[in-house]
Coordinates of C-alpha atoms in Angstrom, one line a residue:
M1 CA 53.0 10.9 29.5
S2 CA 49.6 11.1 31.0
P3 CA 46.6 10.3 28.8
K4 CA 44.5 13.0 27.2
Q5 CA 40.9 13.4 29.1
G6 CA 38.1 13.9 26.6
T7 CA 34.7 14.3 27.1
P8 CA 32.6 11.7 25.3
K9 CA 29.2 12.6 23.9
K10 CA 26.2 10.9 22.3
N11 CA 24.4 12.3 19.4
L12 CA 21.2 10.7 18.1
M13 CA 20.5 11.3 14.2
L14 CA 17.7 10.0 12.4
F15 CA 17.8 9.1 8.3
S16 CA 14.9 8.1 6.4
G17 CA 14.7 6.5 3.0
R18 CA 12.2 7.9 0.4
A19 CA 9.6 5.0 0.9
H20 CA 7.7 6.2 3.7
Y21 CA 8.6 9.4 4.7
E22 CA 5.6 10.2 6.7
L23 CA 6.4 7.5 9.2
A24 CA 9.7 8.7 9.7
E25 CA 8.4 12.4 10.1
E26 CA 6.0 11.2 12.7
V27 CA 8.7 9.3 14.6
A28 CA 11.2 12.2 14.6
K29 CA 8.3 14.3 16.1
H30 CA 8.0 12.0 18.8
L31 CA 11.9 11.9 19.6
N32 CA 11.6 15.7 19.3
V33 CA 14.5 15.4 16.1
T34 CA 14.6 16.4 12.7
I35 CA 15.3 14.1 9.8
T36 CA 19.0 14.5 8.6
P37 CA 18.7 16.3 5.7
Q38 CA 20.1 14.4 2.6
T39 CA 20.2 14.2 -1.3
A40 CA 19.0 11.2 -3.0
H41 CA 17.9 10.4 -6.5
T42 CA 17.8 7.9 -8.9
F43 CA 19.7 7.9 -12.3
A44 CA 18.5 7.3 -15.6
N45 CA 19.5 3.5 -15.4
G46 CA 17.9 3.0 -12.2
E47 CA 21.0 3.2 -9.8
L48 CA 20.6 5.1 -6.6
F49 CA 22.6 7.9 -4.9
V50 CA 22.5 9.3 -1.5
R51 CA 24.3 11.9 0.3
F52 CA 23.9 13.2 3.7
E53 CA 24.1 17.1 4.3
E54 CA 25.6 17.0 7.7
S55 CA 28.6 15.5 9.3
V56 CA 27.6 11.9 10.9
R57 CA 30.8 11.3 12.5
G58 CA 31.0 9.5 15.8
T59 CA 26.8 9.7 15.8
D60 CA 24.4 6.9 16.8
A61 CA 22.6 6.8 13.5
F62 CA 19.1 5.3 13.1
V63 CA 17.9 4.6 9.3
I64 CA 14.1 3.9 8.8
Q65 CA 13.0 2.8 5.6
A66 CA 9.6 1.1 4.7
H67 CA 10.4 -1.8 2.4
T68 CA 7.2 -1.4 -0.1
T69 CA 6.7 -1.6 -3.7
P70 CA 9.2 -1.6 -5.6
I71 CA 10.6 -3.4 -2.7
N72 CA 14.0 -4.3 -4.2
E73 CA 14.8 -0.5 -5.3
Y74 CA 13.8 0.5 -1.4
V75 CA 16.3 -2.3 0.2
M76 CA 19.0 -1.3 -2.1
E77 CA 18.5 2.5 -1.1
Q78 CA 18.8 1.5 2.7
L79 CA 21.8 -0.6 2.2
I80 CA 23.4 2.4 0.3
M81 CA 22.3 4.9 3.1
V82 CA 23.8 2.3 5.7
D83 CA 27.2 2.3 3.4
A84 CA 27.3 6.1 3.6
L85 CA 27.0 6.2 6.9
K86 CA 29.7 3.7 7.6
R87 CA 32.0 5.5 5.3
A88 CA 31.3 8.8 7.1
S89 CA 32.4 7.1 10.2
A90 CA 28.9 7.0 12.4
K91 CA 29.6 5.2 15.7
R92 CA 26.9 2.7 15.6
I93 CA 24.2 2.5 12.8
T94 CA 20.8 0.9 13.8
V95 CA 18.6 -0.2 10.6
V96 CA 15.0 0.3 11.3
M97 CA 12.8 -1.8 9.0
P98 CA 9.2 -2.0 10.4
F99 CA 8.6 -4.5 7.9
Y100 CA 11.2 -7.3 7.3
P101 CA 11.8 -8.0 3.4
Y102 CA 11.7 -11.3 2.1
A103 CA 10.7 -12.8 5.7
R104 CA 8.4 -15.3 4.2
Q105 CA 11.6 -16.9 2.6
D106 CA 13.1 -18.1 5.9
K107 CA 13.7 -21.8 5.2
K108 CA 13.9 -24.3 2.2
H109 CA 10.7 -25.9 1.4
K110 CA 12.3 -27.7 -1.2
G111 CA 15.8 -28.4 -2.4
R112 CA 17.6 -25.7 -4.5
E113 CA 15.5 -22.8 -3.0
P114 CA 17.1 -19.9 -1.4
I115 CA 16.9 -18.5 2.2
S116 CA 16.4 -15.0 1.3
A117 CA 15.5 -13.6 4.6
R118 CA 19.1 -14.7 5.7
L119 CA 20.6 -13.1 2.6
I120 CA 19.0 -9.6 3.8
A121 CA 20.4 -10.1 6.9
D122 CA 23.9 -10.8 5.4
L123 CA 23.6 -7.7 3.3
F124 CA 22.9 -5.3 6.1
K125 CA 25.7 -6.6 7.9
T126 CA 28.0 -6.3 5.1
A127 CA 27.0 -2.7 4.7
G128 CA 27.9 -1.8 8.0
A129 CA 24.6 -2.2 10.0
D130 CA 25.6 -3.0 13.8
R131 CA 21.9 -3.3 14.9
I132 CA 18.3 -4.1 13.5
M133 CA 15.0 -2.8 14.7
T134 CA 11.8 -4.5 13.2
V135 CA 8.1 -5.2 13.9
D136 CA 6.3 -8.5 14.1
L137 CA 8.6 -10.9 12.1
H138 CA 7.1 -13.5 10.2
T139 CA 9.0 -16.0 12.2
A140 CA 11.0 -15.2 15.0
Q141 CA 13.7 -17.2 14.0
I142 CA 14.8 -14.7 11.6
Q143 CA 16.3 -12.9 14.7
G144 CA 19.0 -15.5 14.6
F145 CA 19.9 -14.5 11.1
F146 CA 21.6 -11.3 11.6
D147 CA 25.0 -11.2 13.7
G148 CA 24.2 -8.4 16.2
P149 CA 21.6 -7.2 18.2
V150 CA 18.1 -7.5 16.8
D151 CA 15.3 -5.4 18.3
H152 CA 11.7 -7.2 17.6
L153 CA 8.9 -4.8 18.5
M154 CA 5.5 -6.0 18.6
A155 CA 2.4 -4.2 17.2
Q156 CA 0.1 -6.4 18.8
S157 CA -0.4 -3.9 22.0
V158 CA -1.3 -1.2 19.3
L159 CA -3.8 -3.6 17.7
A160 CA -5.3 -4.9 20.8
D161 CA -5.8 -1.6 22.4
H162 CA -7.9 -0.5 19.6
I163 CA -9.9 -3.9 19.8
K164 CA -10.3 -3.4 23.3
A165 CA -11.8 0.1 23.1
T166 CA -13.8 -0.6 20.2
Y167 CA -15.1 -3.9 20.8
G168 CA -14.0 -4.7 24.8
N169 CA -17.9 -5.7 25.7
A170 CA -18.6 -8.2 23.0
D171 CA -17.9 -11.9 23.3
I172 CA -14.7 -12.5 21.3
T173 CA -12.9 -15.4 20.2
V174 CA -9.3 -14.8 19.0
V175 CA -8.8 -16.8 15.8
S176 CA -5.4 -17.8 14.1
P177 CA -5.6 -18.3 10.2
D178 CA -3.6 -21.3 10.4
S179 CA -2.0 -23.7 13.0
G180 CA 1.2 -21.9 12.8
R181 CA 0.0 -19.2 14.8
V182 CA -2.0 -20.7 17.5
R183 CA 0.7 -19.3 20.0
L184 CA 0.3 -15.6 19.0
A185 CA -3.5 -16.4 19.1
E186 CA -2.9 -17.4 22.9
K187 CA -0.9 -14.2 23.6
W188 CA -3.8 -12.4 22.0
A189 CA -6.3 -13.9 23.9
Q190 CA -4.7 -13.4 27.0
Q191 CA -4.3 -9.7 26.4
L192 CA -7.7 -9.1 25.5
G193 CA -8.9 -10.7 28.7
D194 CA -8.7 -14.2 28.5
R195 CA -10.4 -14.9 25.5
P196 CA -11.2 -18.4 23.8
I197 CA -9.1 -19.2 20.5
A198 CA -9.5 -20.9 17.5
F199 CA -7.7 -21.5 14.3
I200 CA -8.5 -22.3 10.7
H201 CA -7.3 -25.4 9.3
K202 CA -5.7 -24.9 5.8
T203 CA -3.5 -26.1 3.3
R204 CA -1.0 -24.5 0.8
D205 CA 0.5 -25.4 -2.2
P206 CA 4.4 -24.1 -2.1
D207 CA 4.6 -24.1 -5.9
K208 CA 1.7 -21.7 -5.7
P209 CA 2.7 -18.3 -3.9
N210 CA -0.5 -16.3 -2.3
Q211 CA -2.8 -19.1 -2.7
A212 CA -4.3 -21.1 0.4
V213 CA -7.3 -23.4 0.6
A214 CA -9.1 -22.8 4.4
N215 CA -10.6 -26.3 5.1
R216 CA -12.2 -26.0 8.3
V217 CA -12.6 -24.0 11.6
V218 CA -11.3 -25.7 14.9
G219 CA -12.9 -24.2 18.0
K220 CA -16.3 -22.9 18.8
V221 CA -17.0 -19.8 17.0
E222 CA -20.8 -19.7 16.7
G223 CA -22.2 -16.3 17.6
K224 CA -19.0 -14.9 18.8
L225 CA -17.2 -11.9 17.4
C226 CA -14.2 -13.5 15.9
V227 CA -10.9 -11.3 15.6
L228 CA -9.0 -12.7 12.7
I229 CA -5.0 -12.4 13.3
D230 CA -2.4 -12.5 11.1
D231 CA 1.3 -10.6 10.7
M232 CA 0.4 -9.4 6.9
I233 CA -2.1 -9.1 4.4
D234 CA -0.7 -9.4 1.2
T235 CA -3.2 -10.2 -1.8
G236 CA -5.9 -10.9 0.7
G237 CA -6.8 -14.4 -0.4
T238 CA -5.8 -16.5 2.9
I239 CA -7.9 -13.9 5.1
V240 CA -10.6 -13.2 3.2
K241 CA -11.2 -17.5 2.8
A242 CA -10.9 -17.5 6.5
T243 CA -13.3 -14.6 7.2
E244 CA -16.0 -16.8 4.9
A245 CA -15.2 -19.9 6.6
L246 CA -16.0 -18.2 9.9
L247 CA -19.1 -16.6 8.9
E248 CA -20.3 -20.1 7.5
E249 CA -19.6 -21.7 10.9
G250 CA -21.8 -19.2 12.3
A251 CA -19.6 -16.4 13.6
A252 CA -21.6 -13.4 14.4
D253 CA -19.0 -10.7 12.8
V254 CA -15.4 -10.8 12.2
V255 CA -12.9 -8.4 12.6
I256 CA -9.3 -8.5 11.0
A257 CA -6.4 -7.2 12.8
T258 CA -2.9 -7.3 11.2
T259 CA 0.4 -5.4 11.3
H260 CA 1.8 -5.1 7.8
G261 CA -0.7 -3.9 5.2
I262 CA 1.1 -4.8 1.9
L263 CA -2.2 -5.0 -0.1
S264 CA -1.1 -6.3 -3.3
D265 CA -3.8 -6.2 -6.0
P266 CA -6.1 -7.3 -5.5
A267 CA -6.4 -7.1 -1.9
T268 CA -8.3 -3.8 -1.5
E269 CA -11.1 -5.2 -3.7
R270 CA -11.1 -8.3 -1.9
L271 CA -11.3 -7.0 1.2
S272 CA -13.7 -4.2 0.7
Q273 CA -16.0 -6.6 -0.7
C274 CA -15.7 -9.4 2.2
K275 CA -18.3 -9.2 4.9
A276 CA -15.7 -8.5 7.6
R277 CA -16.8 -5.5 9.9
E278 CA -13.4 -3.8 10.3
V279 CA -9.9 -4.5 8.8
I280 CA -7.3 -3.2 11.2
V281 CA -3.5 -2.6 10.0
T282 CA -0.8 -0.5 11.2
N283 CA 1.3 2.2 9.0
S284 CA 4.4 0.1 9.1
L285 CA 4.1 0.1 5.4
P286 CA 2.7 3.2 3.4
I287 CA -0.9 2.8 2.4
P288 CA -1.9 5.3 -0.4
D289 CA -5.4 6.6 -1.0
E290 CA -6.3 4.1 -3.8
K291 CA -5.7 1.1 -1.4
R292 CA -8.1 2.6 1.4
F293 CA -11.6 1.5 1.5
P294 CA -14.2 2.0 4.1
G295 CA -14.1 -0.2 6.9
L296 CA -10.0 -0.1 7.1
T297 CA -8.5 1.5 10.1
V298 CA -4.8 2.1 10.1
L299 CA -3.1 2.7 13.4
S300 CA 0.0 4.2 13.9
I301 CA 3.4 2.6 15.3
A302 CA 5.3 5.8 15.3
P303 CA 5.0 5.9 19.2
M304 CA 6.4 2.5 19.4
L305 CA 9.3 2.8 17.2
A306 CA 10.4 6.3 18.8
E307 CA 10.2 4.8 22.3
A308 CA 12.4 1.8 21.1
I309 CA 15.0 4.2 19.2
Q310 CA 15.0 6.2 22.7
Q311 CA 15.7 3.1 24.9
V312 CA 18.5 2.1 22.4
F313 CA 20.2 5.4 22.6
E314 CA 20.2 5.5 26.0
D315 CA 21.5 2.0 26.5
G316 CA 18.0 1.1 28.1
S317 CA 15.8 -2.0 28.0
V318 CA 13.9 -2.5 24.9
T319 CA 12.2 -5.7 26.1
S320 CA 10.7 -3.6 29.1
L321 CA 8.5 -1.8 26.8
F322 CA 6.8 -5.1 26.0
D323 CA 6.4 -6.6 29.5
G324 CA 9.7 -8.6 29.3
N325 CA 8.5 -10.4 26.2
A326 CA 10.3 -8.7 23.1

């Protein structure tokens, strides 16, 4: 008996959690698709329910969720969405998490501590995820926690393009808020036109989260426009102290550029009162009106996410989007 011939076809379907629907809609617009309709609600006791309103059998599914406050609820919602897709026979499930939850817990500082970033990867693998797409991980080693492909996208180009367009003629020095991000500062310096770099030497007590002491500036910043870079701003304490240290060292001005604007209280108050000329973040996390302030610029990563999703769907190269550095 001869085998029956079929006509394989690929369908891209986009799904969104409830945390940051605006970003998902923007991504959908760039992809020229619509977000798959779904029923999602929370029961009185806090349990979550998700059901998709269309067949997903054989589809290439991309599930977008922003892990903002309440972070545990939105992690669970995305896990449930992945489980629903797996049980509905989706062919491939890609979890799109612009901000990787628990990324700061990527190693043990002391005994009897968890490595929660690894736990997150294990949870999504168990739920049925085939692939993870994320933006600017806290540490690159997290890519190895997931047993499958991880597309590590970089928002540096989005942020750097804004810096070049706005401050391209200024005498810029790229500043890392600590010694651990000097390598990233070097990449920034190269992208901004071979600029000099500096870093803040600081200490941090592992028993006191969200607290850091800026000790001294290493590098020449006097009279310079300092572009202070980081992957996230949570309460804003570290970045504000670094800004103060730079200005005390004679910096002409400070521009803060970061990917993830978590902006937990009292970040908005701290940043609005600090003397930085501009604070630039992306929309990897939702930033409601009450957290916005004069001097805050929010750039969209939706075009970058959409292009990466298109490359994954077409079995193309995500690395090529970042000049081979992704």
